[in-house]
CSV table of N, CA and C in Angstrom, one decimal:
chain,number,residue,atom,x,y,z
A,6,MET,N,6.1,-5.9,47.0
A,6,MET,CA,7.0,-4.8,47.7
A,6,MET,C,5.3,-4.3,48.6
A,7,MET,N,4.2,-4.4,48.4
A,7,MET,CA,3.1,-4.3,49.2
A,7,MET,C,3.0,-5.2,50.2
A,8,LYS,N,2.9,-6.4,49.8
A,8,LYS,CA,3.1,-7.7,51.4
A,8,LYS,C,4.1,-7.2,52.0
A,9,TYR,N,5.0,-6.7,51.6
A,9,TYR,CA,6.3,-6.1,52.8
A,9,TYR,C,5.6,-5.2,53.6
A,10,TYR,N,5.4,-4.1,53.2
A,10,TYR,CA,4.6,-2.7,53.8
A,10,TYR,C,3.2,-2.8,54.2
A,11,GLU,N,2.7,-4.1,54.0
A,11,GLU,CA,1.3,-4.5,54.5
A,11,GLU,C,0.9,-3.6,55.8
A,12,ASN,N,-0.1,-3.0,56.0
A,12,ASN,CA,-0.4,-2.3,57.0
A,12,ASN,C,0.5,-1.2,57.6
A,13,GLN,N,1.7,-0.9,56.9
A,13,GLN,CA,2.7,0.0,57.0
A,13,GLN,C,2.7,1.4,56.7
A,14,TRP,N,1.5,1.8,56.0
A,14,TRP,CA,1.4,2.8,54.7
A,14,TRP,C,-0.1,3.7,55.7
A,15,GLU,N,0.0,3.4,56.7
A,15,GLU,CA,-1.4,4.5,57.5
A,15,GLU,C,-1.0,6.0,57.9
A,16,VAL,N,0.2,6.2,58.1
A,16,VAL,CA,0.9,7.4,58.3
A,16,VAL,C,1.8,7.7,57.3
A,17,MET,N,1.7,9.2,56.7
A,17,MET,CA,2.8,9.4,55.9
A,17,MET,C,3.2,10.8,56.0
A,18,GLY,N,4.2,11.2,56.2
A,18,GLY,CA,4.5,12.7,56.5
A,18,GLY,C,5.8,13.0,56.1
A,19,PHE,N,6.3,14.5,55.7
A,19,PHE,CA,7.3,14.5,55.1
A,19,PHE,C,8.4,15.9,56.4
A,20,VAL,N,7.3,15.7,57.5
A,20,VAL,CA,7.8,16.7,58.5
A,20,VAL,C,9.2,16.2,59.2
A,21,ASP,N,9.8,15.0,58.6
A,21,ASP,CA,11.2,14.6,59.4
A,21,ASP,C,12.3,14.4,58.5
A,22,ILE,N,12.1,14.8,56.8
A,22,ILE,CA,12.8,14.7,56.0
A,22,ILE,C,13.7,16.1,55.9
A,23,ALA,N,14.8,16.3,55.5
A,23,ALA,CA,15.4,17.4,55.2
A,23,ALA,C,14.5,18.0,54.2
A,24,ILE,N,14.0,19.5,54.8
A,24,ILE,CA,13.4,20.7,54.0
A,24,ILE,C,13.7,20.9,52.6
A,25,SER,N,15.4,20.9,52.6
A,25,SER,CA,15.8,20.6,50.8
A,25,SER,C,15.0,19.8,49.9
A,26,LEU,N,14.7,18.7,50.7
A,26,LEU,CA,14.4,17.3,49.9
A,26,LEU,C,12.2,17.4,49.9
A,27,ALA,N,11.6,18.0,51.0
A,27,ALA,CA,10.5,17.9,50.9
A,27,ALA,C,9.9,19.3,49.8
A,28,SER,N,10.8,20.3,50.3
A,28,SER,CA,10.4,21.5,49.2
A,28,SER,C,10.6,21.1,47.6
A,29,ARG,N,11.3,20.3,47.4
A,29,ARG,CA,11.6,19.9,46.2
A,29,ARG,C,10.5,18.9,45.5
A,30,LEU,N,9.5,18.3,46.4
A,30,LEU,CA,8.7,17.1,46.1
A,30,LEU,C,7.7,17.9,45.1
A,31,THR,N,6.8,17.6,44.2
A,31,THR,CA,5.9,18.0,43.0
A,31,THR,C,4.6,17.1,43.4
A,32,ASP,N,3.7,17.9,42.6
A,32,ASP,CA,2.7,16.9,42.8
A,32,ASP,C,2.5,15.5,41.9
A,33,ASP,N,3.5,15.5,40.8
A,33,ASP,CA,3.6,14.3,40.2
A,33,ASP,C,4.4,13.3,41.3
A,34,ASP,N,5.3,13.5,41.7
A,34,ASP,CA,6.0,12.8,42.8
A,34,ASP,C,5.4,12.4,44.0
A,35,LEU,N,4.1,13.3,44.4
A,35,LEU,CA,3.1,12.9,45.4
A,35,LEU,C,2.2,11.5,45.0
A,36,GLY,N,1.9,11.9,43.7
A,36,GLY,CA,0.6,11.5,42.9
A,36,GLY,C,1.4,9.9,43.0
A,37,ALA,N,2.7,10.0,42.4
A,37,ALA,CA,3.2,8.4,42.2
A,37,ALA,C,3.4,7.6,43.6
A,38,VAL,N,3.9,8.2,44.6
A,38,VAL,CA,4.0,7.8,45.7
A,38,VAL,C,2.4,6.9,46.3
A,39,LEU,N,1.6,7.8,46.3
A,39,LEU,CA,0.2,7.5,46.8
A,39,LEU,C,0.2,6.4,46.0
A,40,VAL,N,-0.3,6.2,44.7
A,40,VAL,CA,-0.5,5.2,44.1
A,40,VAL,C,0.2,3.9,44.4
A,41,CYS,N,1.8,3.9,44.6
A,41,CYS,CA,2.5,3.1,44.9
A,41,CYS,C,2.1,2.2,46.3
A,42,ILE,N,1.9,3.2,47.4
A,42,ILE,CA,1.0,2.3,48.6
A,42,ILE,C,-0.1,2.2,49.0
A,43,GLY,N,-0.7,2.1,47.4
A,43,GLY,CA,-2.0,1.8,48.1
A,43,GLY,C,-3.3,2.7,48.9
A,44,ALA,N,-2.4,4.1,48.6
A,44,ALA,CA,-3.0,5.0,49.5
A,44,ALA,C,-4.5,5.2,50.0
A,45,ILE,N,-5.1,5.3,48.6
A,45,ILE,CA,-7.0,5.1,48.7
A,45,ILE,C,-7.3,3.8,49.7
A,46,ASN,N,-6.6,2.9,49.8
A,46,ASN,CA,-7.0,1.8,51.2
A,46,ASN,C,-6.3,1.9,52.5
A,47,ASN,N,-5.4,2.4,52.7
A,47,ASN,CA,-4.9,2.3,53.7
A,47,ASN,C,-4.1,3.5,54.3
A,48,LEU,N,-3.9,4.5,53.5
A,48,LEU,CA,-3.3,6.1,54.2
A,48,LEU,C,-4.6,6.7,55.1
A,49,LYS,N,-4.4,6.7,56.4
A,49,LYS,CA,-4.7,7.5,57.3
A,49,LYS,C,-4.6,8.7,57.6
A,50,ARG,N,-3.7,9.2,57.4
A,50,ARG,CA,-3.1,10.3,58.1
A,50,ARG,C,-2.0,10.7,57.0
A,51,LEU,N,-2.4,11.9,56.0
A,51,LEU,CA,-0.9,12.9,55.7
A,51,LEU,C,-0.4,14.1,56.2
A,52,ASN,N,0.9,14.0,56.0
A,52,ASN,CA,1.2,15.4,56.9
A,52,ASN,C,2.6,16.2,55.7
A,53,LEU,N,1.9,17.3,54.9
A,53,LEU,CA,2.7,17.9,53.5
A,53,LEU,C,3.7,19.0,54.4
A,54,THR,N,3.7,18.8,55.9
A,54,THR,CA,4.8,20.0,56.4
A,54,THR,C,6.3,20.0,55.1
A,55,HIS,N,6.4,21.2,54.4
A,55,HIS,CA,7.0,21.7,53.8
A,55,HIS,C,7.2,21.1,52.4
A,56,CYS,N,6.4,21.0,51.8
A,56,CYS,CA,6.0,20.4,50.1
A,56,CYS,C,5.3,21.5,50.0
A,57,PHE,N,6.1,22.7,49.5
A,57,PHE,CA,5.8,23.9,49.1
A,57,PHE,C,5.3,24.0,47.1
A,58,ASN,N,5.5,22.8,46.8
A,58,ASN,CA,5.6,22.7,45.3
A,58,ASN,C,4.4,21.5,45.3
A,59,VAL,N,3.8,21.4,46.0
A,59,VAL,CA,2.3,20.3,45.8
A,59,VAL,C,1.4,21.2,46.2
A,60,VAL,N,0.4,21.6,44.6
A,60,VAL,CA,-0.3,22.6,44.4
A,60,VAL,C,-1.8,21.7,44.4
A,61,GLY,N,-1.9,20.3,44.8
A,61,GLY,CA,-3.1,19.7,44.6
A,61,GLY,C,-3.4,18.5,43.9
A,62,HIS,N,-2.8,18.9,42.5
A,62,HIS,CA,-3.5,17.5,42.0
A,62,HIS,C,-2.9,16.2,41.8
A,63,GLY,N,-1.7,16.3,42.9
A,63,GLY,CA,-0.9,14.9,43.2
A,63,GLY,C,-1.7,14.1,44.3
A,64,LEU,N,-3.1,14.6,44.9
A,64,LEU,CA,-3.9,14.4,46.0
A,64,LEU,C,-4.9,13.6,45.4
A,65,LYS,N,-5.0,13.8,44.2
A,65,LYS,CA,-6.1,12.7,43.4
A,65,LYS,C,-6.2,11.2,43.6
A,66,PRO,N,-5.4,10.3,43.7
A,66,PRO,CA,-4.9,9.2,44.3
A,66,PRO,C,-6.2,9.1,45.2
A,67,LEU,N,-6.1,10.3,46.1
A,67,LEU,CA,-6.9,9.8,47.7
A,67,LEU,C,-8.5,10.3,47.2
A,68,LYS,N,-8.8,11.1,46.2
A,68,LYS,CA,-10.3,11.1,45.8
A,68,LYS,C,-11.4,10.6,46.6
A,69,ALA,N,-11.6,9.1,46.2
A,69,ALA,CA,-12.2,8.3,46.6
A,69,ALA,C,-12.0,7.6,48.2
A,70,SER,N,-11.0,8.0,49.0
A,70,SER,CA,-10.9,7.3,50.0
A,70,SER,C,-11.7,7.2,51.2
A,71,ASN,N,-12.0,6.2,51.4
A,71,ASN,CA,-12.9,6.2,52.9
A,71,ASN,C,-12.0,5.8,54.1
A,72,VAL,N,-10.8,5.8,53.7
A,72,VAL,CA,-10.1,5.6,55.1
A,72,VAL,C,-8.9,7.1,55.6
A,73,LEU,N,-8.9,8.0,54.8
A,73,LEU,CA,-8.1,9.1,55.0
A,73,LEU,C,-8.9,10.1,56.4
A,74,GLU,N,-8.3,10.1,56.9
A,74,GLU,CA,-9.0,10.5,58.6
A,74,GLU,C,-8.4,12.2,58.5
A,75,LYS,N,-6.6,12.2,58.3
A,75,LYS,CA,-6.8,13.9,58.3
A,75,LYS,C,-5.4,13.9,57.1
A,76,LEU,N,-5.1,15.4,57.2
A,76,LEU,CA,-5.0,15.9,55.8
A,76,LEU,C,-4.2,17.3,56.2
A,77,ASP,N,-2.8,17.4,56.5
A,77,ASP,CA,-2.3,18.5,57.2
A,77,ASP,C,-1.7,19.2,56.0
A,78,LEU,N,-2.2,20.3,56.0
A,78,LEU,CA,-1.8,21.2,54.7
A,78,LEU,C,-0.7,22.0,55.1
A,79,GLY,N,0.0,22.3,56.6
A,79,GLY,CA,0.2,23.3,57.1
A,79,GLY,C,1.7,23.1,56.3
A,80,LEU,N,1.8,24.3,55.5
A,80,LEU,CA,3.5,24.3,54.4
A,80,LEU,C,4.7,24.6,55.5
A,81,ASP,N,4.7,25.5,56.7
A,81,ASP,CA,5.4,25.8,57.4
A,81,ASP,C,5.9,25.0,58.5
A,82,ARG,N,5.0,24.9,59.1
A,82,ARG,CA,5.4,23.9,60.6
A,82,ARG,C,4.1,23.2,60.8
A,83,GLN,N,4.5,22.1,61.2
A,83,GLN,CA,3.1,20.6,61.7
A,83,GLN,C,1.9,21.3,62.2
A,84,PHE,N,0.9,20.9,62.2
A,84,PHE,CA,-0.4,21.2,63.0
A,84,PHE,C,-0.7,22.5,63.1
A,85,GLU,N,-0.2,23.4,62.3
A,85,GLU,CA,-0.1,24.8,62.4
A,85,GLU,C,-1.0,25.4,61.2
A,86,ASN,N,-1.7,26.6,61.5
A,86,ASN,CA,-2.1,27.3,60.6
A,86,ASN,C,-1.9,28.0,59.1
A,87,PRO,N,-2.0,27.5,58.2
A,87,PRO,CA,-0.7,28.1,57.3
A,87,PRO,C,-0.5,29.7,57.2
A,88,ALA,N,0.2,30.3,57.3
A,88,ALA,CA,0.4,31.6,57.0
A,88,ALA,C,0.9,32.2,55.7
A,89,TRP,N,0.7,33.4,55.6
A,89,TRP,CA,1.3,33.8,53.9
A,89,TRP,C,3.1,33.5,54.2
A,90,CYS,N,3.4,32.9,53.2
A,90,CYS,CA,4.9,32.3,52.9
A,90,CYS,C,5.5,32.8,51.5
A,91,THR,N,5.4,34.0,51.7
A,91,THR,CA,6.0,35.0,50.4
A,91,THR,C,7.5,34.4,50.0
A,92,GLY,N,8.1,33.9,50.5
A,92,GLY,CA,9.1,33.0,50.3
A,92,GLY,C,9.4,32.3,49.4
A,93,SER,N,7.9,31.1,49.6
A,93,SER,CA,8.0,29.6,49.4
A,93,SER,C,7.8,30.0,47.9
A,94,PRO,N,8.5,28.7,46.8
A,94,PRO,CA,8.3,28.6,45.6
A,94,PRO,C,7.0,28.6,44.9
A,95,ALA,N,6.0,28.2,45.7
A,95,ALA,CA,4.8,27.8,45.2
A,95,ALA,C,3.8,29.0,44.9
A,96,PHE,N,3.7,29.9,46.0
A,96,PHE,CA,3.7,31.3,46.3
A,96,PHE,C,4.0,32.4,45.0
A,97,THR,N,5.4,32.2,44.8
A,97,THR,CA,6.1,32.9,44.2
A,97,THR,C,5.9,32.7,42.9
A,98,ARG,N,5.4,31.6,42.1
A,98,ARG,CA,5.4,31.1,40.9
A,98,ARG,C,3.6,31.4,40.8
A,99,HIS,N,2.8,31.3,41.4
A,99,HIS,CA,1.4,31.1,41.2
A,99,HIS,C,0.9,32.5,40.3
A,100,PRO,N,0.3,32.5,39.6
A,100,PRO,CA,0.0,33.8,39.0
A,100,PRO,C,-0.9,34.7,39.6
A,101,ARG,N,-1.7,34.2,40.5
A,101,ARG,CA,-2.1,35.1,41.5
A,101,ARG,C,-1.7,35.5,42.8
A,102,LEU,N,-0.8,34.9,43.3
A,102,LEU,CA,-0.2,34.8,44.3
A,102,LEU,C,1.0,35.7,44.2
A,103,GLY,N,1.8,35.2,42.9
A,103,GLY,CA,3.0,35.7,43.2
A,103,GLY,C,3.1,37.0,42.7
């Protein structure tokens, strides 16, 4: 699989997939994808738009990355500062925010 996608995983984002799918992705899902694509050595930009259920530990595969240049955590819209999302599942479940 890696040979087929060689040099194709420099940019990964969820802004172009349906919000109904992106909003259901979890840290476990994200972590598995990052490991599968060898993100620690390949991924330069990651966009997590609409990934409301990702709270952080799914990014662990990127911890020692020397290639990551940009991580967009804008939950609602691409390249914007995050706003308080009271309807977001991640915010309503979080003990200090919900």
